[in-house]
PDB file of C-alpha atoms in Angstrom:
ATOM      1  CA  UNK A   1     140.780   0.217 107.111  1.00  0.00           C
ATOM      2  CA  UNK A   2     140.272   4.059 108.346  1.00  0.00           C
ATOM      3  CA  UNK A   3     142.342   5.555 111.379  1.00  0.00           C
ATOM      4  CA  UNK A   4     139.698   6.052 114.168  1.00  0.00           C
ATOM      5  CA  UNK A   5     139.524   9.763 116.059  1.00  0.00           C
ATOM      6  CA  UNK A   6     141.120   8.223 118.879  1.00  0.00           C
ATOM      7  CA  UNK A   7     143.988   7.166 116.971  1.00  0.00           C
ATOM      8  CA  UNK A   8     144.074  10.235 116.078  1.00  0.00           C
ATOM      9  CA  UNK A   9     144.310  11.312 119.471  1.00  0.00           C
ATOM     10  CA  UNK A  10     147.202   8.627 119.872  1.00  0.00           C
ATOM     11  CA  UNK A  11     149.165  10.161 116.880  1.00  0.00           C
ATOM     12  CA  UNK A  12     149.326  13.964 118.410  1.00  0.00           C
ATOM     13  CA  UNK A  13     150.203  12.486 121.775  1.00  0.00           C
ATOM     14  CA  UNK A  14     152.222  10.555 119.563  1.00  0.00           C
ATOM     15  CA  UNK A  15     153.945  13.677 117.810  1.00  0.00           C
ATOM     16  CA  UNK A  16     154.020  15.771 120.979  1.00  0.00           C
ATOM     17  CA  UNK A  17     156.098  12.940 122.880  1.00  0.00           C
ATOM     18  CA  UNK A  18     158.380  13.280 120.066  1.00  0.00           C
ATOM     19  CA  UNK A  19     159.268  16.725 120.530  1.00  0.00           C
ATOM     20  CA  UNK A  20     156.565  18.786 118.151  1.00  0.00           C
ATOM     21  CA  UNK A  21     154.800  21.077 120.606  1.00  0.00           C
ATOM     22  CA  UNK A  22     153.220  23.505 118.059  1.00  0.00           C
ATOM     23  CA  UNK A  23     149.619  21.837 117.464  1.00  0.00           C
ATOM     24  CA  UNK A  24     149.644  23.031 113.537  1.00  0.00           C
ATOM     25  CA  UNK A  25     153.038  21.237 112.932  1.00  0.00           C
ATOM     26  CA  UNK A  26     150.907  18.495 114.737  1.00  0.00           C
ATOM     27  CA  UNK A  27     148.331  18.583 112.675  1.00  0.00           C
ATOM     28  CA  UNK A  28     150.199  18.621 109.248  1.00  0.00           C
ATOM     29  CA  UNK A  29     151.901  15.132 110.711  1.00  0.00           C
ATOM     30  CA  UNK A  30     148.713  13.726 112.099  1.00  0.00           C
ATOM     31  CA  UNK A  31     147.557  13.933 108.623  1.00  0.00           C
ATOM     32  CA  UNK A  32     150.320  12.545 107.231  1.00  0.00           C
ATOM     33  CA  UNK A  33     150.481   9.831 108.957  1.00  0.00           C
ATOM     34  CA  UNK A  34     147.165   8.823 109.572  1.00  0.00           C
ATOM     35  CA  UNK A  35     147.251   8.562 105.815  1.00  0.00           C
ATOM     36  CA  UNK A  36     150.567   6.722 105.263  1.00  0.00           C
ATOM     37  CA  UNK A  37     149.462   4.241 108.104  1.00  0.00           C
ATOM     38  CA  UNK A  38     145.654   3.595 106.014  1.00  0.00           C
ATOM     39  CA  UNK A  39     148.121   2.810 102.773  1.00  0.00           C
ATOM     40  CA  UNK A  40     150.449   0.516 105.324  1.00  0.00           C
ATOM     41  CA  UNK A  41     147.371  -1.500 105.522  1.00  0.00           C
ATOM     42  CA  UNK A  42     146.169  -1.671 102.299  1.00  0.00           C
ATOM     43  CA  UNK A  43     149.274  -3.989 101.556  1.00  0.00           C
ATOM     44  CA  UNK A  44     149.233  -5.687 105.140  1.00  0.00           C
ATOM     45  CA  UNK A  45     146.333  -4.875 106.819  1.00  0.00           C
ATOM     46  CA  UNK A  46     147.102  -7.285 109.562  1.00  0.00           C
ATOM     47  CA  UNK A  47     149.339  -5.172 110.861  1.00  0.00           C
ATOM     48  CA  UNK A  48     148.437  -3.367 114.336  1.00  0.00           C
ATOM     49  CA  UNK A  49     147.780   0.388 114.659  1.00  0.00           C
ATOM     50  CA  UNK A  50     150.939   0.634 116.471  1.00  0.00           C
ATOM     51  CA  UNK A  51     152.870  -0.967 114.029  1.00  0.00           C
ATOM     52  CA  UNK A  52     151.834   0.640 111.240  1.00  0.00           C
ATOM     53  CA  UNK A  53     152.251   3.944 112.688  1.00  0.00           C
ATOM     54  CA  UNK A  54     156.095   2.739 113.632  1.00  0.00           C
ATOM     55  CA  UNK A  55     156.428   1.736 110.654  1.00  0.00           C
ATOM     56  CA  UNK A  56     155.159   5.421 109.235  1.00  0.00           C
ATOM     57  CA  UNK A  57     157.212   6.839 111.791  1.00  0.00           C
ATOM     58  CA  UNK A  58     160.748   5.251 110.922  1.00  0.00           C
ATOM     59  CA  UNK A  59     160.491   7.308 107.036  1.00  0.00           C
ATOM     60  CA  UNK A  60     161.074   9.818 108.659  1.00  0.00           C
ATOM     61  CA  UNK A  61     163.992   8.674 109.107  1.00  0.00           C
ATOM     62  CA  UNK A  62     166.899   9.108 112.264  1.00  0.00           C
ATOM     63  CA  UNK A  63     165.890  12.589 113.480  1.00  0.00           C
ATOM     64  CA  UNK A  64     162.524  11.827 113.163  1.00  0.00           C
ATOM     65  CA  UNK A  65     160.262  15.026 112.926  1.00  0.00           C
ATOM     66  CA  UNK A  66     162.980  17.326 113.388  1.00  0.00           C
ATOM     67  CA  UNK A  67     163.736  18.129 109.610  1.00  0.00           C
ATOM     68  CA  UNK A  68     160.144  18.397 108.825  1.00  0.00           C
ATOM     69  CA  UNK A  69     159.787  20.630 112.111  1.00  0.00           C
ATOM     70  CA  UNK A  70     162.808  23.050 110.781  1.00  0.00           C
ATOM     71  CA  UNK A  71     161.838  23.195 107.399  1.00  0.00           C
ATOM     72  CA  UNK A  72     158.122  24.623 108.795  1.00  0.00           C
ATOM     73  CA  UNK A  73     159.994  26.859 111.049  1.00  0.00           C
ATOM     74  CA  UNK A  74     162.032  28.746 108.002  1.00  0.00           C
ATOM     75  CA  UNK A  75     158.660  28.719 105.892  1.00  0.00           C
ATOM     76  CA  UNK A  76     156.985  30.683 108.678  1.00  0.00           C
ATOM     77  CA  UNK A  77     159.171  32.733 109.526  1.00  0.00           C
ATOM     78  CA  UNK A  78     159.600  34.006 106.099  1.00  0.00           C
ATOM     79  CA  UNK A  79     156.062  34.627 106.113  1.00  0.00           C
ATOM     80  CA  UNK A  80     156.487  36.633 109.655  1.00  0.00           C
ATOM     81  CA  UNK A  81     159.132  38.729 107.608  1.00  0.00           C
ATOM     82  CA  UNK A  82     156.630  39.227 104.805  1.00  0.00           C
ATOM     83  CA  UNK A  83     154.357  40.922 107.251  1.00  0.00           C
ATOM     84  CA  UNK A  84     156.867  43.084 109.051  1.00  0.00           C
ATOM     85  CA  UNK A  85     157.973  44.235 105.406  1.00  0.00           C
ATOM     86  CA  UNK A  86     154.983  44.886 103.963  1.00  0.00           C
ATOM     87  CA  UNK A  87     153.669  47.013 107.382  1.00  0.00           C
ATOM     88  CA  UNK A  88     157.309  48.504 106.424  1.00  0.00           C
ATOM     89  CA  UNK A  89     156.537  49.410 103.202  1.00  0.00           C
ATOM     90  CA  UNK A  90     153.379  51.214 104.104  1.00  0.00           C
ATOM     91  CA  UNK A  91     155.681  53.795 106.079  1.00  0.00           C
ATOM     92  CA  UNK A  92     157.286  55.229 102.522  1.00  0.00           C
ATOM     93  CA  UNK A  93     153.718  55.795 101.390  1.00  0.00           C
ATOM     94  CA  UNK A  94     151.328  58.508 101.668  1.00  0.00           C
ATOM     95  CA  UNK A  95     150.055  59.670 103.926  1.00  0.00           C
ATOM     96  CA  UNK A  96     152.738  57.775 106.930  1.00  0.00           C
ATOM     97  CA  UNK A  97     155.768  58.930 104.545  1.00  0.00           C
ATOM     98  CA  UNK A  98     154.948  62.384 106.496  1.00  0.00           C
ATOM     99  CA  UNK A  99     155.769  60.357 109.655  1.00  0.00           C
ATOM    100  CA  UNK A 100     158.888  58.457 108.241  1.00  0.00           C
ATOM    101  CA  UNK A 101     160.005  61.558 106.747  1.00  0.00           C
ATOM    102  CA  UNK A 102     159.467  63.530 110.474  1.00  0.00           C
ATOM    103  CA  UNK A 103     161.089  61.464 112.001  1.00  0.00           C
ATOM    104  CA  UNK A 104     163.963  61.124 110.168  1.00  0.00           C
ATOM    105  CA  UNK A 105     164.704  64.617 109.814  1.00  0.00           C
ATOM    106  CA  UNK A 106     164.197  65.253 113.721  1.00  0.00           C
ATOM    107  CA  UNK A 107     167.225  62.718 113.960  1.00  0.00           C
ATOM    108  CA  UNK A 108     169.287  64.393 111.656  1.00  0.00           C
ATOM    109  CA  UNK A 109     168.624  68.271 113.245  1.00  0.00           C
ATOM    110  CA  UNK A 110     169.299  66.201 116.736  1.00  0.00           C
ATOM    111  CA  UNK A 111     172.438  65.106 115.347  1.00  0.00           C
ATOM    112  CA  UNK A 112     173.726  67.900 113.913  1.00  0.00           C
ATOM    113  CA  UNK A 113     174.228  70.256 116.475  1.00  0.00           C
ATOM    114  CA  UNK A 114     177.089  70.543 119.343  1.00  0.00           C
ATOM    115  CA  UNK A 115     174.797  68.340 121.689  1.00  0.00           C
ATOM    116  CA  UNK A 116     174.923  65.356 119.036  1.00  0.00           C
ATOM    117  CA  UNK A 117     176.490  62.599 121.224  1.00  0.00           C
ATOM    118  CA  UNK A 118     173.984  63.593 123.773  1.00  0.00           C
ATOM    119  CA  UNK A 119     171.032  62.807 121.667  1.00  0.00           C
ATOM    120  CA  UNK A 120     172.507  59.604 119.952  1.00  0.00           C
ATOM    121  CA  UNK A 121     172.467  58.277 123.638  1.00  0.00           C
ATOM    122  CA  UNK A 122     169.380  59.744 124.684  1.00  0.00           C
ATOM    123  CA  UNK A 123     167.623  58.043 121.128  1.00  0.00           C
ATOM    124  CA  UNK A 124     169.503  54.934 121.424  1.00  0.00           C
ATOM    125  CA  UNK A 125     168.292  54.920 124.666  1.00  0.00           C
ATOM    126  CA  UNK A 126     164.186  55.851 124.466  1.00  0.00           C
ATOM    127  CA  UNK A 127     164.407  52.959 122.031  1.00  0.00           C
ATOM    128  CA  UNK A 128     166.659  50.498 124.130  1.00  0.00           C
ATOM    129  CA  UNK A 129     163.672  50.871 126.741  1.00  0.00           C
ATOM    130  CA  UNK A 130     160.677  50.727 124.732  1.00  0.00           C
ATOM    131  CA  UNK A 131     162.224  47.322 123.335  1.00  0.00           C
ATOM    132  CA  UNK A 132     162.419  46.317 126.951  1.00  0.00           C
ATOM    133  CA  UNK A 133     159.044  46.768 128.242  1.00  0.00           C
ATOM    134  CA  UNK A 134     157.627  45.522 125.238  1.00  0.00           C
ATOM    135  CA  UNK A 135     159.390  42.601 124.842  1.00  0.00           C
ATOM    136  CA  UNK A 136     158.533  41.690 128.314  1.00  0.00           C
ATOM    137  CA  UNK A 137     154.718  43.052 127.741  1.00  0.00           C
ATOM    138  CA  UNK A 138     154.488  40.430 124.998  1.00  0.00           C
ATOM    139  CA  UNK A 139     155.830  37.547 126.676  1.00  0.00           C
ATOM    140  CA  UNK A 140     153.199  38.059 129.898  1.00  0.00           C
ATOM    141  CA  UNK A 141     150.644  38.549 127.244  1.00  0.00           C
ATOM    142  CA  UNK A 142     152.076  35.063 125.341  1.00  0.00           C
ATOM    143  CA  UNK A 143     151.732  33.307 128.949  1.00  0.00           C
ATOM    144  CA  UNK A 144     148.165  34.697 129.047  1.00  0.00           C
ATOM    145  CA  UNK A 145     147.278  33.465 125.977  1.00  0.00           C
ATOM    146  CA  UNK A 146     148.773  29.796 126.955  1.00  0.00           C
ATOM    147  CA  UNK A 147     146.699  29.807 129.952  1.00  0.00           C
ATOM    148  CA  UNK A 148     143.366  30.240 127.923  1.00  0.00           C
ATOM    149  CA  UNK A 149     143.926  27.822 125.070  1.00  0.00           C
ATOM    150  CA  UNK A 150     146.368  24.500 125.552  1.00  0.00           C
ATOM    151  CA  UNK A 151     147.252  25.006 121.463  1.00  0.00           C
ATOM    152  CA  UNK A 152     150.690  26.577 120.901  1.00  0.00           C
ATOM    153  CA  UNK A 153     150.510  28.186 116.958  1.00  0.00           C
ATOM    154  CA  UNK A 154     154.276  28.291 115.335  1.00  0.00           C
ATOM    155  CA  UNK A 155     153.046  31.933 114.035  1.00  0.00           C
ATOM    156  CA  UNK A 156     151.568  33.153 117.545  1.00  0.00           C
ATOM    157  CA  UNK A 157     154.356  32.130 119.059  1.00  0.00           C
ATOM    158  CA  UNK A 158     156.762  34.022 116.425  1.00  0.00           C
ATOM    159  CA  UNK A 159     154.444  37.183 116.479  1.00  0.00           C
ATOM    160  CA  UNK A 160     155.213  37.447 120.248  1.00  0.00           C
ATOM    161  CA  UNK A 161     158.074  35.989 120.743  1.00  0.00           C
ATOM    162  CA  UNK A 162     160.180  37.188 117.366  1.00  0.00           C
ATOM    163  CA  UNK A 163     160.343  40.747 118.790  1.00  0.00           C
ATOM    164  CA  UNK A 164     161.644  39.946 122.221  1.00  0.00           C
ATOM    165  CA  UNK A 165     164.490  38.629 120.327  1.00  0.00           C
ATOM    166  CA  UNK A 166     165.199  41.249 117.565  1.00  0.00           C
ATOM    167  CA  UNK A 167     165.319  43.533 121.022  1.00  0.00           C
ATOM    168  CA  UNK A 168     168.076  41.326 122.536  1.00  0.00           C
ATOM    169  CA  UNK A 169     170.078  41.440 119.235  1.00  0.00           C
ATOM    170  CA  UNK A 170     169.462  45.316 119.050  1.00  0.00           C
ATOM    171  CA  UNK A 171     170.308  45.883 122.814  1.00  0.00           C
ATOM    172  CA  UNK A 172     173.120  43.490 122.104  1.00  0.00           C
ATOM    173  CA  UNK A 173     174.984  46.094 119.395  1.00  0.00           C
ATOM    174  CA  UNK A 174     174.921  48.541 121.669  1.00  0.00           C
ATOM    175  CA  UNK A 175     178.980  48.621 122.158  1.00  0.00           C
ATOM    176  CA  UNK A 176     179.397  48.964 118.744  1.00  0.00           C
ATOM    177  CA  UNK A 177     177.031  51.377 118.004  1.00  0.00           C
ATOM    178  CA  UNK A 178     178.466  53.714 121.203  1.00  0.00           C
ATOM    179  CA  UNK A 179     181.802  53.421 119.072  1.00  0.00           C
ATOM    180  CA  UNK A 180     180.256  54.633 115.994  1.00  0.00           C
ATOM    181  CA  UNK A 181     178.856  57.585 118.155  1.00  0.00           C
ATOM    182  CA  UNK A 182     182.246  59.062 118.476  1.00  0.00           C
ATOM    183  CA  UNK A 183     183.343  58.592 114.427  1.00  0.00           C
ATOM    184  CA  UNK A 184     179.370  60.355 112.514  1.00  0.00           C
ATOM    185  CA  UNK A 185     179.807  63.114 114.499  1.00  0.00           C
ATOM    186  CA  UNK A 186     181.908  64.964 112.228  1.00  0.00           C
ATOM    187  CA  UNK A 187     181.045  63.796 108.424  1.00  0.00           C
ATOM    188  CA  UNK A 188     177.758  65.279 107.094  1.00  0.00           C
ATOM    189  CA  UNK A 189     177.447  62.019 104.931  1.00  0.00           C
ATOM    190  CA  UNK A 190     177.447  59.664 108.428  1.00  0.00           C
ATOM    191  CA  UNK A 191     174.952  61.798 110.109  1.00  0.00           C
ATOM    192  CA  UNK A 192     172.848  61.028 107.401  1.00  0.00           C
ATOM    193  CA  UNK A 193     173.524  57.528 107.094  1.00  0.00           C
ATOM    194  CA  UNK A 194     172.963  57.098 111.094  1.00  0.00           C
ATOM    195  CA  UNK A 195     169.717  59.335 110.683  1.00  0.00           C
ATOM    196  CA  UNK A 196     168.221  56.345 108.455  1.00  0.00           C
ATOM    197  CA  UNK A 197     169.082  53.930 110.444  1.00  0.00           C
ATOM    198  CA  UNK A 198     167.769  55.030 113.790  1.00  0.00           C
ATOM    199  CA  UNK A 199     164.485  56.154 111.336  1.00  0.00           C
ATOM    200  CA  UNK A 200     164.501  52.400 110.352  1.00  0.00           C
ATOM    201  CA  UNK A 201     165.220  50.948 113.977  1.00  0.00           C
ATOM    202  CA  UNK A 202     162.319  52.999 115.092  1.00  0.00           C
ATOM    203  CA  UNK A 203     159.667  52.336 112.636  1.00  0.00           C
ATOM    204  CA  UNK A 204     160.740  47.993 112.550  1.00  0.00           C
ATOM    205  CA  UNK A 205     160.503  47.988 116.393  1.00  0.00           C
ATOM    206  CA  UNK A 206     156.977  49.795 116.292  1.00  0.00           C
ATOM    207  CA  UNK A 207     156.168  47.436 113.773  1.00  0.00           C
ATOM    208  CA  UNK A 208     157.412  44.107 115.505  1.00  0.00           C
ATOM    209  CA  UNK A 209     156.145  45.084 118.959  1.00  0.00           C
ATOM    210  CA  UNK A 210     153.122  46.827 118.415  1.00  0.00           C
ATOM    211  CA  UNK A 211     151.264  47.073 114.785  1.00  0.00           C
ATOM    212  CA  UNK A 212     152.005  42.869 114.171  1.00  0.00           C
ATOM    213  CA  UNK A 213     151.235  41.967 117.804  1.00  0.00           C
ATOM    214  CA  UNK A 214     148.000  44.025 117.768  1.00  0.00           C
ATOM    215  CA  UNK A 215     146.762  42.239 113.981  1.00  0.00           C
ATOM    216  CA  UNK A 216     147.835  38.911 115.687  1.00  0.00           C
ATOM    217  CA  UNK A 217     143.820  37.513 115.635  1.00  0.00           C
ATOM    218  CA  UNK A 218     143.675  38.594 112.397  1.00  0.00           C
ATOM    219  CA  UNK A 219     146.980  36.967 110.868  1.00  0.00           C
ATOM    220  CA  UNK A 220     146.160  33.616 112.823  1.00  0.00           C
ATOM    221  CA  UNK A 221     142.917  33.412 111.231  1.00  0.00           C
ATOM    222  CA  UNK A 222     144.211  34.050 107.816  1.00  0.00           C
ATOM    223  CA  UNK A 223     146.840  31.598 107.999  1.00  0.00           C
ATOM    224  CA  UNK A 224     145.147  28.933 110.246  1.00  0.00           C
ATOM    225  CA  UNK A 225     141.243  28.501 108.901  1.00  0.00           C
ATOM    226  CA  UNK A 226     140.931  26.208 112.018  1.00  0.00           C
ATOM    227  CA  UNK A 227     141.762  28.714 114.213  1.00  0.00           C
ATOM    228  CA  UNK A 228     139.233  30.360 114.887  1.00  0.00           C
ATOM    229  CA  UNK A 229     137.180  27.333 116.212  1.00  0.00           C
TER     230      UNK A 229
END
């Protein structure tokens, strides 16, 4: 005995009712099932669909989908990681090292000079509201996605999504880095240090909220064949 296509349909409705609302985590337990409940009735093929596919469904054990569903969620977002550090890694390489390296040592003139508090605030702060108006750029452009296709992708959902929240963790620091305003003004070897980082800030921001959001088509289609259709 073969599942049908509308048990199919059953078994996403089936998977979505139990709380996996990403249709490629669906798919990957459709599958799965569908082919655990065709080797259910091999051995009893008296069984009903809906039996069998309880009976699937209970392997999983008492949380269900939920360990399968977290273990996807670390996968891909190591691979949303991999792409933010490999568009990272292009930055130390000719020709955008030029950039990096501009950049970098406009911070550290900025902070060098009698006005240095001033800038730190007035950096911390260009960035502080270019993470804002991204982040909620993304997340209208998320909800306009949604409305065209009824599919919710784990990985189009972390491209958009994923830099809304490294901008609430940033914005969140920003106590502790106004404290560390008042100790790098003084020590050559802290000015450096907090050069770097606001160099790095800069460069993984433009990187979350524009370069990954703008290759989004591309990275879906790589990662889901199906996709596309």
């Amino acid at each position: 005995m073969k599942v049908t296509p509308s048990q199919l349909q059953d078994l996403y409705a089936f998977t979505r009712n139990h709380y996996v609302y990403h249709y490629d985590l669906q798919t990957e337990l459709v599958d799965h099932l569908a082919n655990d409940i065709e080797t259910i009735w091999q051995e009893n093929p008296k069984l009903s669909f809906e039996e069998a596919r309880d009976q699937s469904f209970k392997k999983f054990g008492v949380f269900g989908f939920m360990d399968v569903v977290e273990q996807r969620q670390k996968a891909m977002n190591k691979r949303y990681y991999k792409y933010l550090l490999s568009e990272l890694k292009q930055w130390f390489t000719v020709p955008k090292i030029i950039i990096t390296a501009t950049l970098f040592v406009t911070f550290f003139t900025l902070l060098q000079t009698s006005y240095a508090k001033y800038f730190f605030f007035i950096i911390f702060g260009v960035l502080a509201i270019w993470t804002l108006f991204r982040s909620i750029q993304l997340n209208r452009e998320f909800r306009k996605r949604k409305e065209i296709s009824s599919k919710k992708w784990l990985l189009e959902e972390l491209i958009f999504k994923q830099a809304g929240s490294i901008g609430i963790i940033f914005l969140s620091q920003f106590y502790n880095i106004s404290m560390w305003s008042d100790v790098f003004v003084s020590n050559t070897k802290l000015v450096l240090l907090t050069a770097a980082i606001f160099t790095l800030l800069y460069l993984v921001n433009y990187i979350s909220f524009r370069v990954i959001p703008d290759k989004a088509e591309e990275l879906l289609k790589t990662t889901y064949p199906e996709f596309s259709l």
